[in-house]
Coordinates of C-alpha atoms in Angstrom, one line a residue:
M906 CA 62.9 -46.8 32.5
L907 CA 64.5 -43.4 31.5
Q908 CA 68.0 -44.4 32.7
E909 CA 68.0 -47.3 30.3
I910 CA 67.4 -45.0 27.3
A911 CA 69.8 -42.4 28.6
G912 CA 72.6 -45.0 28.7
Q913 CA 72.3 -45.2 24.9
A914 CA 71.4 -41.6 24.1
V915 CA 73.8 -38.8 23.4
P916 CA 72.6 -35.2 24.2
A917 CA 73.9 -33.8 20.9
G918 CA 71.3 -31.1 20.2
F919 CA 69.8 -28.0 21.6
F920 CA 66.3 -27.4 22.8
D921 CA 65.4 -26.2 19.3
S922 CA 61.6 -25.9 19.5
L923 CA 62.5 -22.5 21.0
R924 CA 63.0 -20.2 18.1
P925 CA 65.2 -17.1 18.7
A926 CA 63.6 -13.7 18.1
S927 CA 66.0 -13.3 15.1
D928 CA 64.0 -16.1 13.3
R929 CA 61.4 -13.7 12.1
A930 CA 59.6 -16.2 9.9
A931 CA 58.9 -18.3 13.0
W932 CA 57.6 -15.5 15.2
E933 CA 55.5 -14.0 12.5
K934 CA 53.6 -17.2 12.1
I935 CA 52.0 -16.6 15.4
P936 CA 48.5 -15.1 14.7
R937 CA 48.5 -11.4 14.4
D938 CA 45.9 -10.8 17.1
Y939 CA 47.9 -12.9 19.5
R940 CA 51.1 -11.0 18.7
E941 CA 49.3 -7.7 19.3
K942 CA 48.1 -8.8 22.7
L943 CA 51.6 -9.8 23.6
V944 CA 52.8 -6.3 22.8
E945 CA 50.0 -4.8 24.8
E946 CA 51.0 -7.0 27.8
G947 CA 54.6 -6.0 27.5
E948 CA 53.7 -2.3 27.4
K949 CA 51.9 -2.7 30.8
W950 CA 55.3 -3.4 32.4
M951 CA 57.4 -0.7 30.8
D952 CA 57.2 2.0 33.5
C953 CA 57.8 0.3 36.8
P954 CA 58.0 -3.5 36.4
F955 CA 60.5 -4.6 39.1
S956 CA 59.7 -4.2 42.8
P957 CA 62.7 -3.7 45.1
I958 CA 63.4 -6.7 47.3
Y959 CA 65.0 -6.1 50.7
A960 CA 66.8 -8.5 53.1
T961 CA 63.9 -7.9 55.6
D962 CA 61.4 -9.1 52.9
Y963 CA 63.3 -12.4 52.9
M964 CA 63.5 -12.5 56.7
E965 CA 59.8 -12.0 57.1
F966 CA 59.0 -15.7 56.6
C967 CA 61.1 -16.8 59.6
R968 CA 59.9 -13.9 61.7
T969 CA 56.1 -14.0 61.0
G970 CA 55.4 -17.1 58.9
N971 CA 54.1 -15.0 56.0
R972 CA 55.1 -16.3 52.5
T973 CA 53.1 -14.1 50.2
H974 CA 54.7 -10.7 50.7
F975 CA 58.1 -11.9 49.5
E976 CA 56.8 -14.2 46.9
D977 CA 54.5 -11.5 45.3
K978 CA 57.6 -9.4 44.7
M979 CA 59.8 -12.2 43.5
F980 CA 57.2 -13.8 41.2
G981 CA 56.2 -10.3 39.9
R982 CA 59.7 -9.7 38.6
R983 CA 59.6 -13.0 36.6
T984 CA 56.1 -12.3 35.3
A985 CA 57.2 -8.8 34.2
L986 CA 60.3 -10.1 32.5
N987 CA 58.4 -12.8 30.6
A988 CA 55.9 -10.3 29.3
L989 CA 58.7 -7.9 28.2
V990 CA 60.7 -10.7 26.5
L991 CA 57.6 -11.9 24.5
A992 CA 56.7 -8.4 23.5
E993 CA 60.2 -7.8 22.2
C994 CA 60.3 -11.2 20.4
V995 CA 57.1 -10.4 18.4
Q996 CA 57.7 -6.7 17.8
H997 CA 61.5 -6.9 17.4
E998 CA 62.1 -3.2 17.4
G999 CA 64.4 -3.0 20.5
R1000 CA 61.7 -0.9 22.3
F1001 CA 61.6 -3.3 25.3
L1002 CA 65.3 -4.3 25.4
D1003 CA 66.6 -1.9 28.0
T1004 CA 63.8 -2.8 30.4
I1005 CA 64.5 -6.5 29.8
I1006 CA 68.2 -5.9 30.6
N1007 CA 67.2 -4.1 33.8
G1008 CA 65.2 -7.1 34.8
M1009 CA 67.9 -9.6 33.9
V1010 CA 70.5 -7.7 35.9
L1011 CA 68.2 -7.3 38.9
I1012 CA 67.4 -11.0 39.0
C1013 CA 71.0 -11.9 38.7
E1014 CA 71.7 -9.5 41.6
E1015 CA 69.3 -11.2 43.9
T1016 CA 71.1 -12.8 46.8
A1017 CA 69.3 -16.1 46.2
W1018 CA 66.7 -17.6 44.0
Q1019 CA 65.2 -20.1 46.4
L1020 CA 62.1 -19.1 48.4
P1021 CA 62.5 -18.3 52.1
A1022 CA 60.2 -21.2 52.8
H1023 CA 62.6 -23.5 51.0
N1024 CA 65.8 -22.1 52.4
S1025 CA 67.3 -25.2 54.0
Y1026 CA 69.5 -28.0 52.9
I1027 CA 67.7 -31.0 54.5
R1028 CA 64.0 -31.7 54.0
D1029 CA 61.6 -30.8 56.8
T1030 CA 64.2 -28.9 58.8
P1031 CA 64.0 -25.2 60.0
Q1032 CA 64.7 -22.6 57.3
H1033 CA 67.6 -20.2 57.6
I1034 CA 66.5 -16.6 58.0
L1035 CA 68.8 -15.5 55.1
P1036 CA 70.4 -17.4 52.3
D1037 CA 74.0 -18.5 52.3
V1038 CA 75.4 -17.3 49.0
T1039 CA 78.3 -19.8 49.2
R1040 CA 75.9 -22.7 49.1
P1041 CA 72.9 -22.2 46.8
V1042 CA 69.7 -24.2 47.3
V1043 CA 68.0 -25.5 44.1
D1044 CA 64.4 -25.5 45.0
L1045 CA 61.3 -25.2 42.7
F1046 CA 61.7 -21.5 42.1
A1047 CA 65.5 -21.4 41.9
A1048 CA 65.2 -23.9 39.1
E1049 CA 62.4 -22.0 37.5
T1050 CA 64.3 -18.7 37.7
G1051 CA 67.2 -20.4 36.0
A1052 CA 64.9 -21.6 33.2
V1053 CA 63.3 -18.1 32.9
L1054 CA 66.7 -16.4 32.5
A1055 CA 68.0 -19.1 30.2
V1056 CA 65.1 -19.0 27.9
A1057 CA 65.0 -15.2 27.8
E1058 CA 68.7 -15.1 27.0
Y1059 CA 68.4 -17.8 24.4
L1060 CA 65.5 -16.0 22.6
L1061 CA 67.3 -12.6 22.6
R1062 CA 70.9 -13.7 22.4
K1063 CA 71.8 -11.8 19.2
E1064 CA 69.9 -8.7 20.3
L1065 CA 71.6 -8.7 23.7
H1066 CA 75.1 -9.2 22.2
K1067 CA 74.6 -6.1 20.2
V1068 CA 74.2 -4.1 23.4
S1069 CA 76.9 -6.0 25.3
P1070 CA 78.1 -9.7 25.3
V1071 CA 78.6 -9.5 29.0
I1072 CA 74.9 -9.8 29.6
S1073 CA 74.9 -13.4 28.3
K1074 CA 78.1 -14.1 30.3
M1075 CA 76.5 -12.8 33.5
I1076 CA 73.5 -15.1 33.0
D1077 CA 75.7 -18.1 32.2
Q1078 CA 77.8 -17.4 35.3
N1079 CA 74.8 -17.3 37.5
L1080 CA 73.3 -20.5 36.0
N1081 CA 76.6 -22.3 36.6
T1082 CA 76.9 -21.0 40.2
R1083 CA 73.3 -21.3 41.3
I1084 CA 72.0 -24.2 39.3
F1085 CA 74.4 -26.5 37.4
T1086 CA 77.1 -26.8 40.1
P1087 CA 74.9 -27.5 43.0
Y1088 CA 72.7 -29.7 40.9
L1089 CA 75.6 -31.9 40.0
N1090 CA 77.4 -31.8 43.3
E1091 CA 74.7 -31.7 45.9
H1092 CA 71.9 -34.1 46.7
F1093 CA 68.6 -32.4 47.3
W1094 CA 65.7 -34.5 48.5
W1095 CA 63.6 -34.0 45.4
M1096 CA 66.2 -35.7 43.3
G1097 CA 65.1 -39.0 44.9
D1098 CA 67.1 -41.9 46.3
G1099 CA 64.7 -44.9 45.9
N1100 CA 63.7 -44.8 49.5
S1101 CA 62.3 -41.5 50.6
H1102 CA 59.2 -40.0 49.1
V1103 CA 59.3 -37.6 46.2
N1104 CA 56.5 -35.5 44.7
N1105 CA 55.8 -32.9 42.0
W1106 CA 59.1 -31.1 42.9
T1107 CA 61.0 -33.9 41.1
P1108 CA 59.8 -33.5 37.5
W1109 CA 59.2 -29.8 38.0
C1110 CA 62.7 -29.0 39.1
T1111 CA 64.2 -31.5 36.7
Q1112 CA 62.3 -30.0 33.7
N1113 CA 63.6 -26.5 34.6
V1114 CA 67.2 -27.7 35.1
L1115 CA 67.0 -29.4 31.7
T1116 CA 65.6 -26.2 30.1
A1117 CA 68.4 -24.1 31.4
A1118 CA 71.1 -26.7 30.5
F1119 CA 70.0 -27.4 27.0
T1120 CA 69.7 -23.8 25.9
R1121 CA 73.4 -23.4 26.8
E1122 CA 76.7 -24.3 25.2
L1123 CA 77.9 -26.5 28.0
D1124 CA 80.8 -29.0 27.9
R1125 CA 79.7 -32.4 26.6
E1126 CA 80.6 -34.1 29.9
V1127 CA 78.5 -31.6 31.8
R1128 CA 75.5 -32.1 29.5
E1129 CA 75.8 -35.9 29.8
R1130 CA 76.0 -35.8 33.6
I1131 CA 72.9 -33.6 33.7
L1132 CA 71.1 -35.9 31.3
Q1133 CA 71.9 -39.0 33.4
K1134 CA 71.0 -37.4 36.7
A1135 CA 67.8 -36.0 35.4
C1136 CA 66.7 -39.4 34.1
K1137 CA 67.6 -41.1 37.4
S1138 CA 65.3 -38.6 39.2
L1139 CA 62.5 -39.0 36.8
D1140 CA 62.7 -42.8 37.2
Y1141 CA 62.4 -42.4 41.0
F1142 CA 59.3 -40.2 40.4
L1143 CA 57.7 -42.7 38.1
L1144 CA 58.5 -45.5 40.5
E1145 CA 56.3 -44.0 43.2
Y1146 CA 53.4 -43.1 40.8
G1147 CA 50.6 -45.7 40.6
E1148 CA 50.1 -47.6 37.4
D1149 CA 46.6 -46.0 37.2
G1150 CA 48.2 -42.6 36.7
C1151 CA 46.4 -40.9 39.6
C1152 CA 48.1 -37.8 41.0
D1153 CA 47.7 -38.1 44.7
E1154 CA 48.2 -34.4 45.1
G1155 CA 45.1 -33.6 43.1
A1156 CA 44.2 -32.0 39.8
Q1157 CA 45.9 -28.7 40.5
Y1158 CA 49.2 -30.5 41.1
Y1159 CA 48.9 -32.6 38.0
R1160 CA 50.1 -29.5 36.2
H1161 CA 53.3 -29.6 38.3
A1162 CA 53.6 -33.4 38.2
G1163 CA 52.3 -35.2 35.2
L1164 CA 52.7 -32.2 32.9
T1165 CA 56.2 -31.4 34.0
L1166 CA 57.1 -35.0 33.4
W1167 CA 55.9 -34.5 29.8
G1168 CA 57.9 -31.2 29.6
A1169 CA 61.0 -33.0 30.7
L1170 CA 60.4 -35.8 28.1
E1171 CA 59.9 -33.1 25.4
I1172 CA 63.3 -31.6 26.2
L1173 CA 65.0 -34.9 26.4
N1174 CA 63.5 -36.0 23.0
Q1175 CA 64.6 -32.7 21.4
V1176 CA 68.2 -33.0 22.5
C1177 CA 68.5 -36.8 22.1
G1178 CA 66.9 -37.4 18.6
Q1179 CA 63.5 -38.4 19.9
A1180 CA 65.0 -41.4 21.8
F1181 CA 62.4 -41.1 24.6
C1182 CA 59.3 -41.2 22.4
P1183 CA 58.6 -44.9 23.1
L1184 CA 57.8 -44.0 26.7
Y1185 CA 54.6 -42.3 25.5
G1186 CA 53.3 -45.8 24.7
E1187 CA 53.7 -46.9 28.3
P1188 CA 50.3 -47.5 30.1
K1189 CA 51.4 -45.6 33.2
I1190 CA 52.4 -42.5 31.3
R1191 CA 49.2 -42.7 29.1
N1192 CA 47.1 -42.9 32.3
M1193 CA 49.0 -40.0 33.8
A1194 CA 48.2 -37.9 30.8
D1195 CA 44.5 -38.6 30.9
Y1196 CA 44.0 -38.1 34.6
I1197 CA 43.1 -34.4 34.3
R1198 CA 40.2 -35.2 31.9
L1199 CA 38.8 -38.0 34.1
V1200 CA 38.7 -35.9 37.3
H1201 CA 37.0 -33.0 35.6
V1202 CA 33.5 -32.3 36.9
S1203 CA 32.1 -29.4 34.9
G1204 CA 33.2 -25.9 33.8
P1205 CA 36.0 -24.7 36.2
Y1206 CA 35.4 -27.5 38.7
Y1207 CA 37.5 -30.6 39.3
V1208 CA 37.3 -33.4 41.9
N1209 CA 39.6 -32.2 44.6
F1210 CA 41.2 -33.5 47.8
A1211 CA 44.4 -32.7 49.8
D1212 CA 45.8 -29.2 49.1
C1213 CA 44.1 -29.1 45.7
S1214 CA 41.5 -26.4 44.9
P1215 CA 38.3 -27.5 43.2
M1216 CA 39.2 -24.8 40.6
A1217 CA 42.4 -26.3 39.4
G1218 CA 42.8 -23.9 36.5
P1219 CA 42.1 -24.1 32.7
C1220 CA 43.8 -26.4 30.3
S1221 CA 46.2 -25.1 27.8
V1222 CA 48.9 -26.1 25.3
R1223 CA 50.7 -28.5 27.6
E1224 CA 47.6 -30.7 28.3
Y1225 CA 46.9 -30.6 24.5
R1226 CA 50.4 -31.7 23.6
F1227 CA 50.6 -34.4 26.3
G1228 CA 47.4 -35.7 24.7
K1229 CA 49.0 -35.5 21.3
A1230 CA 52.2 -37.3 22.4
T1231 CA 50.1 -40.2 23.9
D1232 CA 47.7 -40.3 21.0
N1233 CA 44.8 -39.4 23.2
R1234 CA 42.3 -37.5 21.1
G1235 CA 39.9 -37.2 23.9
L1236 CA 42.5 -35.3 26.0
M1237 CA 43.4 -33.1 23.0
A1238 CA 39.8 -32.2 22.4
F1239 CA 39.2 -31.6 26.1
A1240 CA 42.2 -29.2 26.3
A1241 CA 41.4 -27.4 23.1
K1242 CA 37.8 -26.9 24.1
D1243 CA 38.9 -25.4 27.4
Y1244 CA 41.4 -23.2 25.6
Q1245 CA 39.0 -21.9 23.0
G1246 CA 36.5 -20.8 25.7
Q1247 CA 39.1 -18.9 27.8
P1248 CA 39.5 -15.1 27.8
W1249 CA 42.7 -13.5 26.4
S1250 CA 44.4 -13.4 29.8
E1251 CA 44.2 -17.1 30.1
R1252 CA 45.3 -17.8 26.6
L1253 CA 48.2 -15.5 27.0
M1254 CA 49.0 -17.0 30.4
T1255 CA 49.6 -13.5 31.8
E1256 CA 50.1 -14.7 35.4
E1257 CA 52.4 -17.6 34.5
H1258 CA 55.9 -17.6 36.0
S1259 CA 57.4 -19.9 33.3
L1260 CA 58.5 -18.2 30.1
L1261 CA 58.8 -21.6 28.5
Y1262 CA 55.1 -22.3 28.9
R1263 CA 54.2 -18.9 27.5
V1264 CA 56.4 -19.5 24.4
W1265 CA 54.7 -22.8 23.8
A1266 CA 51.3 -21.2 24.2
A1267 CA 52.2 -18.6 21.6
F1268 CA 53.5 -21.0 19.0
F1269 CA 50.6 -23.4 19.4
D1270 CA 47.8 -20.8 19.6
E1271 CA 46.8 -21.3 16.0
E1272 CA 46.6 -25.1 16.3
M1273 CA 44.7 -24.9 19.5
R1274 CA 42.2 -22.5 18.1
G1275 CA 41.6 -24.6 15.1
A1276 CA 41.6 -28.0 16.9
D1277 CA 38.5 -30.2 16.5
T1278 CA 36.8 -30.4 19.9
G1279 CA 34.3 -33.0 18.7
E1280 CA 31.2 -34.0 20.4
E1281 CA 31.0 -33.9 24.2
E1282 CA 32.5 -37.3 25.2
Q1283 CA 31.1 -39.1 28.2
V1284 CA 33.8 -39.3 30.8
P1285 CA 33.9 -42.9 32.3
D1286 CA 33.5 -43.7 36.0
C1287 CA 36.9 -44.3 37.6
W1288 CA 38.5 -46.2 40.4
Y1289 CA 42.1 -45.2 41.2
P1290 CA 43.5 -47.8 43.6
S1291 CA 46.8 -46.1 44.1
A1292 CA 45.1 -43.2 45.9
G1293 CA 41.7 -44.8 46.8
L1294 CA 39.8 -42.4 44.6
F1295 CA 36.3 -43.4 43.4
I1296 CA 34.4 -41.2 40.9
A1297 CA 30.9 -42.0 39.5
R1298 CA 28.6 -39.9 37.4
D1299 CA 25.2 -39.8 35.9
R1300 CA 23.2 -37.1 34.0
R1301 CA 22.9 -35.0 37.2
F1302 CA 25.6 -36.0 39.7
C1303 CA 29.3 -36.2 39.9
L1304 CA 30.2 -38.2 43.1
A1305 CA 33.7 -38.6 44.4
V1306 CA 34.8 -40.6 47.5
K1307 CA 38.3 -40.7 48.9
A1308 CA 39.5 -43.9 50.5
G1309 CA 43.2 -44.6 50.7
D1310 CA 45.2 -43.3 53.7
N1311 CA 46.3 -40.0 55.3
D1312 CA 49.8 -40.1 53.9
D1313 CA 49.3 -38.4 50.6
S1314 CA 51.6 -35.7 49.4
H1315 CA 50.0 -32.4 50.5
N1316 CA 47.8 -34.5 52.7
H1317 CA 44.6 -33.6 54.4
N1318 CA 43.0 -36.0 56.9
D1319 CA 40.2 -36.8 54.6
V1320 CA 39.9 -40.6 54.4
G1321 CA 36.3 -41.5 53.5
S1322 CA 35.2 -38.0 52.7
F1323 CA 32.9 -37.4 49.7
T1324 CA 32.1 -34.5 47.4
V1325 CA 28.9 -34.1 45.4
Y1326 CA 28.2 -31.9 42.4
R1327 CA 24.7 -31.6 41.2
D1328 CA 24.1 -30.2 37.7
G1329 CA 27.8 -29.1 37.7
V1330 CA 27.4 -27.0 40.8
P1331 CA 29.2 -27.8 44.1
M1332 CA 26.7 -29.2 46.6
F1333 CA 28.8 -31.0 49.3
I1334 CA 32.4 -29.7 49.0
D1335 CA 36.0 -30.2 49.9
V1336 CA 37.2 -26.7 51.0
G1337 CA 40.8 -26.9 49.8
V1338 CA 43.6 -25.0 51.4
E1339 CA 44.3 -21.5 52.6
S1340 CA 47.4 -19.5 51.5
Y1341 CA 50.6 -21.3 52.4
T1342 CA 52.4 -20.0 55.5
R1343 CA 55.3 -21.4 57.7
K1344 CA 52.7 -23.5 59.5
T1345 CA 51.5 -25.3 56.4
F1346 CA 54.6 -27.5 56.0
S1347 CA 55.5 -27.9 59.7
P1348 CA 54.7 -30.2 62.6
Q1349 CA 51.8 -27.9 63.3
R1350 CA 50.2 -28.6 59.9
Y1351 CA 47.1 -30.3 61.3
E1352 CA 46.3 -27.4 63.6
I1353 CA 45.1 -25.7 60.4
W1354 CA 41.3 -26.2 60.1
T1355 CA 41.3 -27.0 56.4
M1356 CA 43.6 -30.0 57.0
Q1357 CA 41.4 -31.5 59.7
S1358 CA 38.8 -34.3 59.0
G1359 CA 36.3 -32.3 61.1
Y1360 CA 36.1 -29.8 58.2
H1361 CA 35.5 -32.5 55.6
N1362 CA 32.4 -34.6 55.1
L1363 CA 33.4 -36.9 58.0
P1364 CA 32.5 -37.7 61.6
A1365 CA 34.3 -37.0 64.9
F1366 CA 33.8 -39.1 68.0
G1367 CA 33.7 -37.1 71.2
G1368 CA 35.6 -34.4 69.3
V1369 CA 38.3 -36.8 68.1
D1370 CA 39.3 -36.3 64.5
Q1371 CA 41.3 -38.5 62.1
K1372 CA 45.1 -38.7 62.4
D1373 CA 47.8 -38.2 59.8
G1374 CA 50.1 -40.9 58.6
K1375 CA 50.1 -44.0 56.4
E1376 CA 48.9 -46.2 59.2
F1377 CA 45.7 -44.2 59.4
G1378 CA 43.5 -45.2 56.5
A1379 CA 40.5 -47.1 55.1
S1380 CA 40.3 -50.9 55.2
H1381 CA 37.9 -53.5 53.8
V1382 CA 37.3 -51.3 50.8
R1383 CA 34.8 -52.7 48.3
W1384 CA 33.7 -50.9 45.2
E1385 CA 31.5 -51.4 42.2
L1386 CA 31.1 -49.3 39.0
G1387 CA 28.3 -50.3 36.7
E1388 CA 26.0 -48.8 34.1
E1389 CA 23.0 -48.6 36.5
R1390 CA 24.7 -48.1 39.9
A1391 CA 28.0 -47.3 41.5
E1392 CA 28.9 -48.1 45.1
I1393 CA 31.8 -48.0 47.5
E1394 CA 32.0 -49.3 51.0
M1395 CA 34.9 -49.1 53.6
E1396 CA 35.8 -49.3 57.2
L1397 CA 37.0 -46.0 58.6
A1398 CA 37.8 -46.8 62.2
G1399 CA 41.5 -47.2 61.3
A1400 CA 41.7 -43.6 60.2
Y1401 CA 41.2 -42.4 63.8
P1402 CA 43.4 -42.8 66.9
E1403 CA 43.1 -46.0 68.7
G1404 CA 40.0 -46.2 70.9
A1405 CA 38.1 -43.4 69.1
V1406 CA 35.7 -45.8 67.5
S1407 CA 35.5 -49.6 67.2
S1408 CA 33.8 -49.6 63.8
Y1409 CA 32.6 -46.9 61.4
V1410 CA 31.4 -48.3 58.1
R1411 CA 30.5 -45.9 55.3
K1412 CA 28.7 -47.0 52.2
V1413 CA 28.0 -44.5 49.4
H1414 CA 25.7 -45.5 46.6
L1415 CA 24.7 -43.8 43.4
E1416 CA 21.6 -45.1 41.7
K1417 CA 22.1 -43.7 38.2
G1418 CA 19.2 -41.5 37.2
G1419 CA 18.2 -41.5 40.8
D1420 CA 19.6 -40.6 44.3
I1421 CA 22.9 -40.7 46.2
S1422 CA 22.7 -42.4 49.5
V1423 CA 25.4 -42.3 52.2
M1424 CA 24.9 -44.9 54.9
D1425 CA 27.1 -44.7 58.0
T1426 CA 27.1 -47.3 60.7
C1427 CA 28.9 -46.5 64.0
R1428 CA 29.8 -48.8 66.8
G1429 CA 31.8 -48.4 70.0
S1430 CA 32.6 -44.7 69.8
R1431 CA 34.5 -42.9 72.6
G1432 CA 31.9 -40.1 72.6
P1433 CA 29.0 -38.8 70.6
A1434 CA 29.4 -39.3 66.8
V1435 CA 29.0 -36.0 65.0
L1436 CA 29.1 -35.9 61.2
S1437 CA 30.3 -32.7 59.5
L1438 CA 28.8 -31.7 56.2
M1439 CA 30.5 -28.9 54.3
T1440 CA 28.5 -26.9 51.8
Y1441 CA 29.1 -23.7 49.7
E1442 CA 25.5 -22.6 49.7
R1443 CA 23.6 -21.9 53.0
P1444 CA 21.6 -25.0 54.1
K1445 CA 18.1 -24.7 55.3
I1446 CA 17.2 -27.3 57.9
G1447 CA 13.5 -28.1 58.4
E1448 CA 12.0 -29.5 61.6
P1449 CA 12.2 -33.3 61.7
K1450 CA 9.1 -35.3 60.7
N1451 CA 8.9 -39.0 61.7
G1452 CA 12.6 -38.9 62.4
V1453 CA 13.6 -37.5 59.1
W1454 CA 15.3 -34.1 58.7
V1455 CA 15.1 -32.2 55.4
M1456 CA 18.2 -30.2 54.4
E1457 CA 17.9 -27.9 51.4
V1458 CA 21.3 -26.8 50.1
G1459 CA 20.6 -23.4 48.7
T1460 CA 18.7 -23.8 45.5
I1461 CA 20.9 -26.7 44.4
G1462 CA 19.0 -29.6 45.9
G1463 CA 17.7 -31.5 48.9
C1464 CA 19.1 -34.1 51.3
L1465 CA 17.1 -36.2 53.7
I1466 CA 18.8 -37.1 57.0
T1467 CA 17.6 -40.1 58.9
G1468 CA 18.9 -41.2 62.3
A1469 CA 20.0 -37.8 63.6
A1470 CA 19.4 -36.6 67.2
A1471 CA 20.3 -33.0 66.3
V1472 CA 21.3 -31.0 63.2
E1473 CA 22.8 -27.5 63.4
T1474 CA 24.6 -25.2 61.0
E1475 CA 27.5 -22.8 61.5
E1476 CA 28.8 -20.2 59.0
I1477 CA 32.5 -20.1 58.3
P1478 CA 33.9 -16.8 57.1
V1479 CA 36.1 -17.0 54.0
T1480 CA 38.8 -14.4 54.5
D1481 CA 41.8 -16.1 53.0
P1482 CA 42.8 -14.8 49.5
R1483 CA 43.5 -18.3 48.2
L1484 CA 40.2 -19.6 49.3
Q1485 CA 38.4 -16.5 48.0
K1486 CA 39.5 -17.4 44.5
T1487 CA 37.1 -20.4 44.7
W1488 CA 34.6 -19.5 47.3
K1489 CA 33.2 -16.0 46.6
H1490 CA 31.2 -16.0 49.8
N1491 CA 31.2 -17.7 53.2
I1492 CA 30.8 -21.5 53.4
F1493 CA 28.8 -23.6 55.8
R1494 CA 29.4 -26.5 58.1
T1495 CA 26.4 -28.6 59.2
L1496 CA 26.9 -30.8 62.3
V1497 CA 24.7 -33.9 62.4
T1498 CA 24.7 -35.7 65.8
F1499 CA 23.9 -39.4 65.6
G1500 CA 20.8 -40.6 67.4
G1501 CA 21.9 -44.2 67.4
E1502 CA 24.3 -46.5 65.5
R1503 CA 23.1 -45.7 62.0
L1504 CA 22.8 -42.5 60.0
E1505 CA 21.6 -42.2 56.4
L1506 CA 21.7 -39.3 54.0
V1507 CA 19.7 -39.4 50.7
I1508 CA 20.7 -36.7 48.3
S1509 CA 17.9 -36.3 45.8
G1510 CA 18.6 -36.6 42.1
T1511 CA 15.1 -35.3 41.2
D1512 CA 13.6 -31.8 41.6
R1513 CA 11.1 -31.5 44.3

């Protein structure tokens, strides 16, 4: 798709939507209050912005498995530099320039730009304890660091030259050594080969390499080689994406997948005379753009699965512009409404590592503030066959059910699990993932509790949970989406190891304006069938009457359980910082033991 266009396109221009700080007319068009806030943010980093990074910080990942200690220091340097550069660009008095130069030099002096967790040359192999400076690795954050330095230098090139032209030479030399040369001469897995899986790394890395390349005065041959290789990788990425546009990594990763594809296309269009614009009319790309709107639940909540958090983050300029490019007014209104309701910290993107995204936010702030958000549009029910994702809604409920298989990118063993939001509040939840460690992306991944089916809304049989892999999935999937009812049914025995259960059929039904029913039928299980139900609010379980248990989930709503022999609840402490961003208190797991072959849950859509 892209390679065909690239074969006829010549990268003749620069990434000229970035206006240098010397273009005062452009920077002074940014609203005054936004510019003032950017200066305030820059001032916060003036005194002590750059943490020292030691070799032992890098080595910690291999020694203990901890990622965050090093990453906090590394990302903090980029965040500080971004804030200082933006403050200098809007104020343009030279007040921040020395601190910016300190940051640029420190980043160029770092031994490596790849994360310790990505310090290997072959996918899924052990990481080296220290980087080999003779063979740079281009990972997500090496590419992003290259883009940050390239954009910073591009914006302040004239101002830096007045201090010393060697600053720009230093950055160019580092980009050539750490990014362009390995990019053109090595094959990293994320570049794709048409056989092995790719994921969000592909467009994300590619977008950042393109950003760095097309803010430079590179030789024509080098520019053309980068263009061709980038388009080839993006084609591999699109080849794996379903026609329905579903991000199998979840809403949070949409921003690193679909949105970075848009970012790469934006750069390619700028440097190739808008040659790639026809791609925005392709159904797959239009569907990719709209995905984030269709998986939104309410407020900060999104339908989530795999490593995705239910709080996937607010929309901003990139979602808005992707909507604009694909002529999707619903997405534009959705993004603008989200943006207009955010506090200054979100609108300024103060925690964003990408300087490019922050520049885009500044230059589109006025348009985003003034955009027509229109009337609240009813989001349609959805079936995403590529990931087996089913979403149905009525005036009270948002119901999501995950079919598919256990081979998603950032996979959790969650085939058949469901989530329920009642009145926009999480009732039955998908927990998400804890902070990444060495174990997260290792053969021991499924030893982590959040990855296991037993901590989703799924059964275990004699303590046996689902297994990971493409061969472990749902079968005989049947679904219906209508104005009055929505229903999905599937066989889940194939998601478990052989012999765990002969048949486990789950049917989930939403009667619109009424209740949700979950009907599970189990035959031939190895041991007792025990269903886990995950909730954010503490459930209160009443004594059974006539075989019916009443489960009240906090003050959210009730659930009737029929066919259970026993129901008990355990409290799960939430101590991990990443989980604490979503779940402000402990969560709960209710274990429902089958009394026979059939278990039914009825989640009430009416107030008692």
